[in-house]
Amino acid sequence: MARTRLGRELEELRKMEAPWLRGLEVEEANLFNWSLLLLPQKEPYAAGAWKINLEFPKEYPFKPPKLTLGQAMYHPQVDEKGQLCLPAVAAENWKPGTKTRAVLEALVALVEAPHTERPLRPDLADLLTKDPDLFHANAKAHTTPPARPRPPRPPHHTPKQNKKQQTTKKTKQNTTKKKKK
């Protein structure tokens, strides 16, 4: 059951054009270990990319996957080893109907909106509470060295707005050609 479900979810993620997800890697022989790049879209983390490792238990979807960051992040809910405090994958909150896409979306939301609830780094939570501007400045400063450089957008990925503009441009070109005939 786990392999079938993971295969479907993998295909869904590969088709998805999310600006915050890139480089999904899975060994086809072992669907239980995935890695990808997380590219937050909001400051203070917008300049970086973090490798995310997902380990799925053999009992998936009845047990949640384990997520870790491949490198440090200056964030109250991420410890120095890259372990995350993500309620969506906590054993007491996990629901078998939860898909990997929803877990990754919860991770992006957590990263892009640091808060002080359930911190793994209380010192950063205290700073976020007492001096949010300093916290954000420190987070931005720490984003460049520990984060990976952002990879360029794949050539096939264009924002939806550009696709619409391209369609409009092609329609105008076709209309002009018809008028000339």
Coordinates of N, CA and C in Angstrom, one line a residue:
M1 N 0.8 -1.2 0.0 CA 0.0 0.0 0.0 C 0.9 1.3 0.0
A2 N 1.9 1.3 0.8 CA 2.8 2.5 0.9 C 3.4 2.8 -0.4
R3 N 3.9 1.8 -1.1 CA 4.6 2.0 -2.4 C 3.6 2.6 -3.4
T4 N 2.4 2.1 -3.5 CA 1.5 2.6 -4.4 C 1.1 4.1 -4.1
R5 N 0.8 4.3 -2.9 CA 0.5 5.7 -2.5 C 1.6 6.7 -2.7
L6 N 2.9 6.3 -2.4 CA 4.0 7.1 -2.6 C 4.2 7.4 -4.1
G7 N 4.0 6.4 -4.9 CA 4.2 6.5 -6.4 C 3.2 7.6 -6.9
R8 N 1.9 7.5 -6.5 CA 0.9 8.5 -6.9 C 1.3 9.9 -6.4
E9 N 1.7 10.0 -5.2 CA 2.1 11.3 -4.6 C 3.3 11.9 -5.3
L10 N 4.3 11.0 -5.6 CA 5.5 11.5 -6.3 C 5.1 12.0 -7.7
E11 N 4.3 11.4 -8.4 CA 3.8 11.9 -9.7 C 3.1 13.2 -9.6
E12 N 2.3 13.3 -8.6 CA 1.5 14.6 -8.4 C 2.5 15.7 -8.1
L13 N 3.5 15.5 -7.3 CA 4.5 16.5 -7.0 C 5.4 16.9 -8.2
R14 N 5.7 15.9 -9.0 CA 6.5 16.1 -10.2 C 5.7 17.0 -11.3
K15 N 4.4 16.9 -11.3 CA 3.6 17.7 -12.2 C 3.3 19.1 -11.7
M16 N 3.5 19.2 -10.4 CA 3.2 20.5 -9.8 C 4.2 21.6 -10.1
E17 N 3.8 22.8 -10.4 CA 4.7 23.9 -10.7 C 4.6 24.9 -9.6
A18 N 5.2 24.5 -8.5 CA 5.3 25.3 -7.3 C 6.6 26.1 -7.3
P19 N 6.5 27.4 -7.1 CA 7.8 28.2 -7.1 C 8.7 27.9 -5.9
W20 N 8.1 27.3 -4.9 CA 8.9 27.0 -3.7 C 9.5 25.6 -3.7
L21 N 9.3 24.8 -4.8 CA 9.8 23.4 -4.8 C 10.6 23.2 -6.1
R22 N 11.8 22.6 -5.9 CA 12.6 22.3 -7.1 C 13.5 21.1 -6.7
G23 N 13.9 20.4 -7.8 CA 14.9 19.4 -7.6 C 14.4 18.1 -6.8
L24 N 13.2 17.7 -7.1 CA 12.7 16.5 -6.4 C 13.5 15.3 -6.9
E25 N 14.1 14.6 -6.0 CA 14.9 13.4 -6.3 C 14.5 12.2 -5.5
V26 N 14.2 11.1 -6.2 CA 13.8 9.9 -5.6 C 14.5 8.7 -6.4
E27 N 15.0 7.8 -5.6 CA 15.5 6.6 -6.3 C 14.3 5.7 -6.5
E28 N 14.1 5.4 -7.8 CA 12.9 4.6 -8.1 C 12.8 3.3 -7.4
A29 N 14.0 2.8 -7.1 CA 14.1 1.5 -6.3 C 13.7 1.6 -4.9
N30 N 13.8 2.9 -4.4 CA 13.5 3.1 -3.0 C 12.6 4.4 -2.8
L31 N 11.3 4.2 -2.9 CA 10.4 5.3 -2.9 C 10.2 5.9 -1.4
F32 N 10.9 5.3 -0.5 CA 10.7 5.7 0.9 C 11.7 6.9 1.3
N33 N 12.6 7.3 0.4 CA 13.5 8.4 0.7 C 13.5 9.4 -0.4
W34 N 13.1 10.6 -0.1 CA 13.0 11.7 -1.1 C 13.9 12.8 -0.7
S35 N 14.4 13.6 -1.6 CA 15.0 14.9 -1.3 C 14.6 15.9 -2.3
L36 N 14.6 17.2 -1.9 CA 14.1 18.3 -2.8 C 14.7 19.6 -2.3
L37 N 14.6 20.6 -3.0 CA 15.0 21.9 -2.6 C 13.8 22.7 -2.2
L38 N 13.8 23.3 -1.1 CA 12.8 24.3 -0.6 C 13.3 25.7 -0.9
L39 N 12.5 26.4 -1.6 CA 12.8 27.8 -2.0 C 11.7 28.8 -1.4
P40 N 11.9 29.2 -0.2 CA 10.9 30.1 0.4 C 10.8 31.4 -0.5
Q41 N 9.6 31.9 -0.6 CA 9.3 33.1 -1.4 C 9.3 34.4 -0.7
K42 N 9.3 34.3 0.7 CA 9.1 35.5 1.5 C 10.4 35.7 2.3
E43 N 10.7 37.0 2.6 CA 11.8 37.4 3.4 C 11.5 36.9 4.8
P44 N 12.5 36.6 5.5 CA 13.9 36.8 5.3 C 14.7 35.7 4.6
Y45 N 13.9 34.7 4.2 CA 14.5 33.5 3.6 C 14.5 33.4 2.1
A46 N 14.0 34.4 1.5 CA 13.7 34.4 0.0 C 15.0 34.2 -0.8
A47 N 16.2 34.5 -0.3 CA 17.4 34.4 -1.1 C 18.0 33.0 -1.1
G48 N 17.5 32.1 -0.3 CA 18.2 30.8 -0.1 C 17.4 29.7 -0.6
A49 N 18.0 28.5 -0.6 CA 17.4 27.2 -0.9 C 17.9 26.2 0.1
W50 N 17.0 25.4 0.6 CA 17.4 24.4 1.6 C 17.0 23.0 1.1
K51 N 18.0 22.1 1.3 CA 17.7 20.7 0.9 C 16.8 20.1 2.0
I52 N 15.7 19.5 1.6 CA 14.8 18.8 2.5 C 14.9 17.3 2.3
N53 N 15.0 16.6 3.3 CA 15.0 15.1 3.2 C 13.7 14.6 3.8
L54 N 13.1 13.7 3.1 CA 11.8 13.1 3.6 C 12.1 11.6 3.7
E55 N 11.8 11.0 4.9 CA 11.9 9.6 5.1 C 10.5 9.1 5.4
F56 N 10.0 8.2 4.6 CA 8.7 7.7 4.8 C 8.8 6.3 5.5
P57 N 8.1 6.1 6.6 CA 8.1 4.8 7.2 C 7.4 3.7 6.4
K58 N 7.8 2.5 6.6 CA 7.1 1.4 5.8 C 5.6 1.4 6.1
E59 N 5.2 1.9 7.2 CA 3.8 2.0 7.6 C 3.0 3.2 7.0
Y60 N 3.7 4.0 6.2 CA 3.0 5.1 5.6 C 1.8 4.6 4.8
P61 N 0.7 5.3 4.8 CA 0.4 6.6 5.3 C -0.2 6.5 6.8
F62 N 0.0 5.4 7.4 CA -0.6 5.3 8.8 C 0.4 6.0 9.8
K63 N 1.6 6.2 9.4 CA 2.6 6.9 10.2 C 3.2 8.0 9.4
P64 N 3.5 9.2 10.0 CA 3.9 10.3 9.2 C 5.4 10.2 8.7
P65 N 5.7 10.9 7.6 CA 7.1 11.0 7.2 C 7.9 11.8 8.2
K66 N 9.2 11.6 8.1 CA 10.1 12.5 8.9 C 10.8 13.4 7.9
L67 N 10.8 14.7 8.3 CA 11.4 15.7 7.5 C 12.6 16.3 8.2
T68 N 13.7 16.5 7.5 CA 14.9 17.2 8.1 C 15.4 18.1 7.0
L69 N 16.1 19.2 7.5 CA 16.8 20.1 6.6 C 18.2 19.6 6.4
G70 N 18.8 19.7 5.3 CA 20.1 19.3 5.0 C 21.2 20.2 5.6
Q71 N 20.8 21.5 6.0 CA 21.7 22.4 6.5 C 20.9 23.3 7.5
A72 N 21.7 24.1 8.2 CA 21.1 25.0 9.3 C 20.2 26.1 8.7
M73 N 19.2 26.5 9.5 CA 18.4 27.6 9.2 C 18.2 28.4 10.5
Y74 N 18.2 29.7 10.4 CA 18.0 30.6 11.5 C 16.5 30.8 11.7
H75 N 15.9 29.9 12.5 CA 14.5 29.8 12.6 C 14.1 29.2 13.9
P76 N 13.1 29.7 14.6 CA 12.7 29.2 15.9 C 12.3 27.7 15.9
Q77 N 11.7 27.3 14.8 CA 11.2 25.9 14.7 C 12.1 24.9 14.0
V78 N 13.4 25.3 13.8 CA 14.4 24.4 13.2 C 15.6 24.4 14.1
D79 N 16.0 23.2 14.6 CA 17.2 23.2 15.4 C 18.5 23.2 14.6
E80 N 19.6 23.2 15.3 CA 20.9 23.3 14.6 C 21.2 22.0 13.8
K81 N 20.5 20.9 14.0 CA 20.7 19.7 13.3 C 19.8 19.6 12.1
G82 N 18.9 20.6 11.9 CA 17.9 20.6 10.8 C 16.6 19.9 11.1
Q83 N 16.4 19.5 12.4 CA 15.2 18.9 12.7 C 14.1 20.0 12.9
L84 N 12.9 19.6 12.5 CA 11.8 20.6 12.4 C 10.7 20.4 13.4
C85 N 10.1 21.4 13.9 CA 8.9 21.3 14.7 C 7.7 21.6 13.8
L86 N 7.2 20.6 13.1 CA 6.1 20.8 12.2 C 4.9 20.0 12.6
P87 N 3.9 20.7 13.2 CA 2.7 20.0 13.8 C 2.1 19.0 12.8
A88 N 2.1 19.3 11.5 CA 1.4 18.4 10.5 C 2.0 17.0 10.6
V89 N 3.2 16.8 11.0 CA 3.8 15.5 11.0 C 4.0 14.9 12.4
A90 N 3.5 15.6 13.4 CA 3.6 15.1 14.7 C 2.7 13.9 14.8
A91 N 3.1 12.9 15.5 CA 2.3 11.6 15.6 C 0.9 11.9 16.1
E92 N 0.8 12.8 17.1 CA -0.6 13.1 17.7 C -1.5 13.8 16.7
N93 N -0.9 14.5 15.7 CA -1.8 15.2 14.7 C -1.9 14.5 13.4
W94 N -1.1 13.5 13.1 CA -1.1 12.9 11.8 C -2.4 12.2 11.5
K95 N -2.8 12.4 10.2 CA -4.0 11.7 9.7 C -3.6 11.0 8.4
P96 N -3.9 9.7 8.2 CA -3.5 8.9 7.1 C -3.9 9.6 5.7
G97 N -4.9 10.4 5.7 CA -5.4 11.1 4.5 C -4.5 12.2 4.1
T98 N -3.6 12.6 4.9 CA -2.7 13.8 4.6 C -1.7 13.4 3.6
K99 N -1.6 14.2 2.5 CA -0.7 13.9 1.4 C 0.6 14.7 1.6
T100 N 1.7 14.2 1.0 CA 3.0 14.8 1.1 C 2.9 16.2 0.6
R101 N 2.1 16.5 -0.4 CA 2.0 17.9 -0.9 C 1.5 18.8 0.2
A102 N 0.6 18.4 1.0 CA 0.0 19.2 2.1 C 1.1 19.4 3.2
V103 N 1.9 18.3 3.4 CA 3.0 18.4 4.4 C 4.0 19.5 3.9
L104 N 4.4 19.4 2.7 CA 5.3 20.4 2.1 C 4.8 21.8 2.2
E105 N 3.5 22.0 1.9 CA 2.9 23.3 1.9 C 2.9 23.8 3.4
A106 N 2.6 22.9 4.3 CA 2.7 23.3 5.8 C 4.1 23.7 6.1
L107 N 5.1 23.0 5.6 CA 6.5 23.4 5.8 C 6.8 24.8 5.3
V108 N 6.4 25.0 4.1 CA 6.6 26.4 3.5 C 6.0 27.4 4.3
A109 N 4.8 27.2 4.7 CA 4.0 28.2 5.6 C 4.8 28.4 6.9
L110 N 5.3 27.4 7.5 CA 6.0 27.5 8.7 C 7.3 28.3 8.5
V111 N 8.1 28.0 7.5 CA 9.3 28.6 7.2 C 9.1 30.1 6.9
E112 N 8.1 30.4 6.1 CA 7.9 31.8 5.7 C 7.2 32.7 6.8
A113 N 6.7 32.1 7.8 CA 6.1 32.8 8.9 C 6.6 32.3 10.2
P114 N 7.8 32.6 10.6 CA 8.3 32.1 11.9 C 7.4 32.6 13.1
H115 N 7.2 31.8 14.1 CA 6.4 32.2 15.2 C 7.1 31.6 16.5
T116 N 6.5 31.9 17.6 CA 7.2 31.6 18.9 C 6.5 30.3 19.5
E117 N 5.5 29.7 18.9 CA 4.9 28.5 19.5 C 5.8 27.3 19.3
R118 N 5.9 26.5 20.3 CA 6.7 25.2 20.2 C 8.1 25.4 19.6
P119 N 8.9 26.3 20.1 CA 10.2 26.5 19.4 C 11.2 25.4 19.8
L120 N 12.0 25.1 18.9 CA 13.1 24.2 19.1 C 14.3 25.0 19.5
R121 N 14.3 26.3 19.2 CA 15.4 27.2 19.6 C 14.7 28.4 20.4
P122 N 14.5 28.2 21.7 CA 13.9 29.3 22.5 C 14.6 30.7 22.4
D123 N 15.9 30.7 22.2 CA 16.6 32.0 22.1 C 16.1 32.7 20.9
L124 N 15.9 32.1 19.8 CA 15.4 32.7 18.6 C 13.9 33.2 18.7
A125 N 13.1 32.3 19.4 CA 11.7 32.7 19.7 C 11.7 33.9 20.6
D126 N 12.5 34.0 21.6 CA 12.6 35.2 22.4 C 13.0 36.4 21.6
L127 N 14.0 36.3 20.8 CA 14.4 37.5 20.0 C 13.3 37.9 19.0
L128 N 12.6 36.9 18.4 CA 11.5 37.2 17.5 C 10.4 38.0 18.3
T129 N 10.1 37.6 19.5 CA 9.1 38.3 20.3 C 9.6 39.7 20.7
K130 N 10.8 39.8 21.2 CA 11.3 41.1 21.7 C 11.8 42.1 20.7
D131 N 12.4 41.6 19.6 CA 12.9 42.5 18.6 C 12.8 41.8 17.2
P132 N 11.5 41.9 16.6 CA 11.3 41.2 15.3 C 12.2 41.7 14.2
D133 N 12.5 43.0 14.2 CA 13.4 43.6 13.2 C 14.8 43.0 13.2
L134 N 15.3 42.8 14.4 CA 16.6 42.2 14.6 C 16.6 40.8 14.2
F135 N 15.6 40.1 14.6 CA 15.4 38.7 14.2 C 15.5 38.5 12.7
H136 N 14.6 39.3 12.0 CA 14.6 39.2 10.6 C 15.9 39.6 9.9
A137 N 16.6 40.6 10.5 CA 17.9 41.0 9.9 C 18.9 39.8 10.1
N138 N 18.9 39.2 11.3 CA 19.8 38.1 11.5 C 19.5 36.9 10.6
A139 N 18.2 36.6 10.5 CA 17.8 35.5 9.6 C 18.2 35.7 8.2
K140 N 18.0 37.0 7.7 CA 18.5 37.3 6.3 C 20.0 37.1 6.2
A141 N 20.7 37.6 7.2 CA 22.2 37.5 7.2 C 22.6 36.0 7.2
H142 N 21.9 35.2 7.9 CA 22.3 33.8 8.0 C 21.8 32.9 6.8
T143 N 20.9 33.5 6.0 CA 20.4 32.8 4.9 C 21.4 32.5 3.8
T144 N 22.3 33.4 3.5 CA 23.3 33.2 2.4 C 24.3 32.1 2.7
P145 N 25.0 32.1 3.8 CA 26.0 31.0 4.0 C 25.4 29.6 4.2
P146 N 24.4 29.4 5.1 CA 24.0 28.0 5.3 C 23.1 27.5 4.2
A147 N 22.4 28.4 3.5 CA 21.4 28.0 2.5 C 22.2 27.8 1.2
R148 N 21.7 27.0 0.4 CA 22.3 26.7 -0.9 C 21.9 27.9 -1.9
P149 N 22.7 28.1 -2.9 CA 22.3 29.2 -3.9 C 21.0 28.7 -4.6
R150 N 20.2 29.6 -4.9 CA 19.0 29.2 -5.6 C 19.3 28.8 -7.1
P151 N 18.8 27.6 -7.4 CA 19.0 27.2 -8.8 C 18.1 28.0 -9.8
P152 N 18.6 28.2 -11.0 CA 17.7 28.9 -12.0 C 16.4 28.2 -12.3
R153 N 15.4 28.9 -12.7 CA 14.2 28.3 -13.0 C 14.4 27.4 -14.2
P154 N 13.7 26.2 -14.2 CA 13.8 25.3 -15.4 C 13.2 26.0 -16.6
P155 N 13.7 25.8 -17.8 CA 13.2 26.5 -19.0 C 11.7 26.2 -19.2
H156 N 11.2 25.1 -18.9 CA 9.8 24.8 -19.1 C 8.9 25.5 -18.1
H157 N 9.4 26.0 -17.0 CA 8.6 26.7 -16.0 C 8.5 28.2 -16.3
T158 N 7.3 28.6 -16.6 CA 7.0 30.0 -16.8 C 5.9 30.3 -15.9
P159 N 5.9 31.5 -15.2 CA 4.8 31.8 -14.4 C 3.5 31.9 -15.2
K160 N 2.4 31.6 -14.6 CA 1.1 31.6 -15.3 C 0.8 32.9 -16.0
Q161 N 1.2 34.0 -15.5 CA 1.0 35.3 -16.1 C 1.7 35.4 -17.5
N162 N 2.9 34.9 -17.5 CA 3.7 34.9 -18.7 C 3.0 33.9 -19.8
K163 N 2.5 32.8 -19.3 CA 1.8 31.9 -20.3 C 0.6 32.6 -20.9
K164 N -0.1 33.4 -20.1 CA -1.3 34.1 -20.6 C -0.8 35.1 -21.6
Q165 N 0.3 35.9 -21.3 CA 0.8 36.9 -22.2 C 1.3 36.2 -23.5
Q166 N 1.9 35.0 -23.4 CA 2.4 34.3 -24.6 C 1.2 33.9 -25.5
T167 N 0.1 33.4 -24.8 CA -1.1 33.0 -25.6 C -1.7 34.3 -26.3
T168 N -1.8 35.4 -25.6 CA -2.3 36.6 -26.1 C -1.5 37.1 -27.3
K169 N -0.1 37.0 -27.2 CA 0.8 37.4 -28.2 C 0.6 36.5 -29.5
K170 N 0.5 35.2 -29.3 CA 0.3 34.3 -30.4 C -1.0 34.5 -31.1
T171 N -2.1 34.8 -30.3 CA -3.4 35.1 -30.9 C -3.3 36.4 -31.7
K172 N -2.6 37.4 -31.3 CA -2.5 38.7 -32.0 C -1.7 38.4 -33.3
Q173 N -0.6 37.6 -33.2 CA 0.2 37.2 -34.4 C -0.7 36.5 -35.4
N174 N -1.5 35.5 -35.0 CA -2.4 34.8 -35.9 C -3.4 35.7 -36.5
T175 N -4.0 36.6 -35.8 CA -5.0 37.6 -36.3 C -4.3 38.5 -37.3
T176 N -3.1 38.9 -37.1 CA -2.4 39.8 -38.0 C -2.2 39.0 -39.3
K177 N -1.7 37.8 -39.2 CA -1.5 37.0 -40.4 C -2.7 36.8 -41.3
K178 N -3.9 36.5 -40.6 CA -5.2 36.3 -41.3 C -5.6 37.6 -42.0
K179 N -5.4 38.8 -41.4 CA -5.8 40.0 -42.0 C -4.9 40.3 -43.3
K180 N -3.6 39.9 -43.3 CA -2.8 40.1 -44.4 C -3.2 39.3 -45.6
K181 N -3.8 38.1 -45.3 CA -4.2 37.2 -46.4 C -5.4 37.7 -47.1

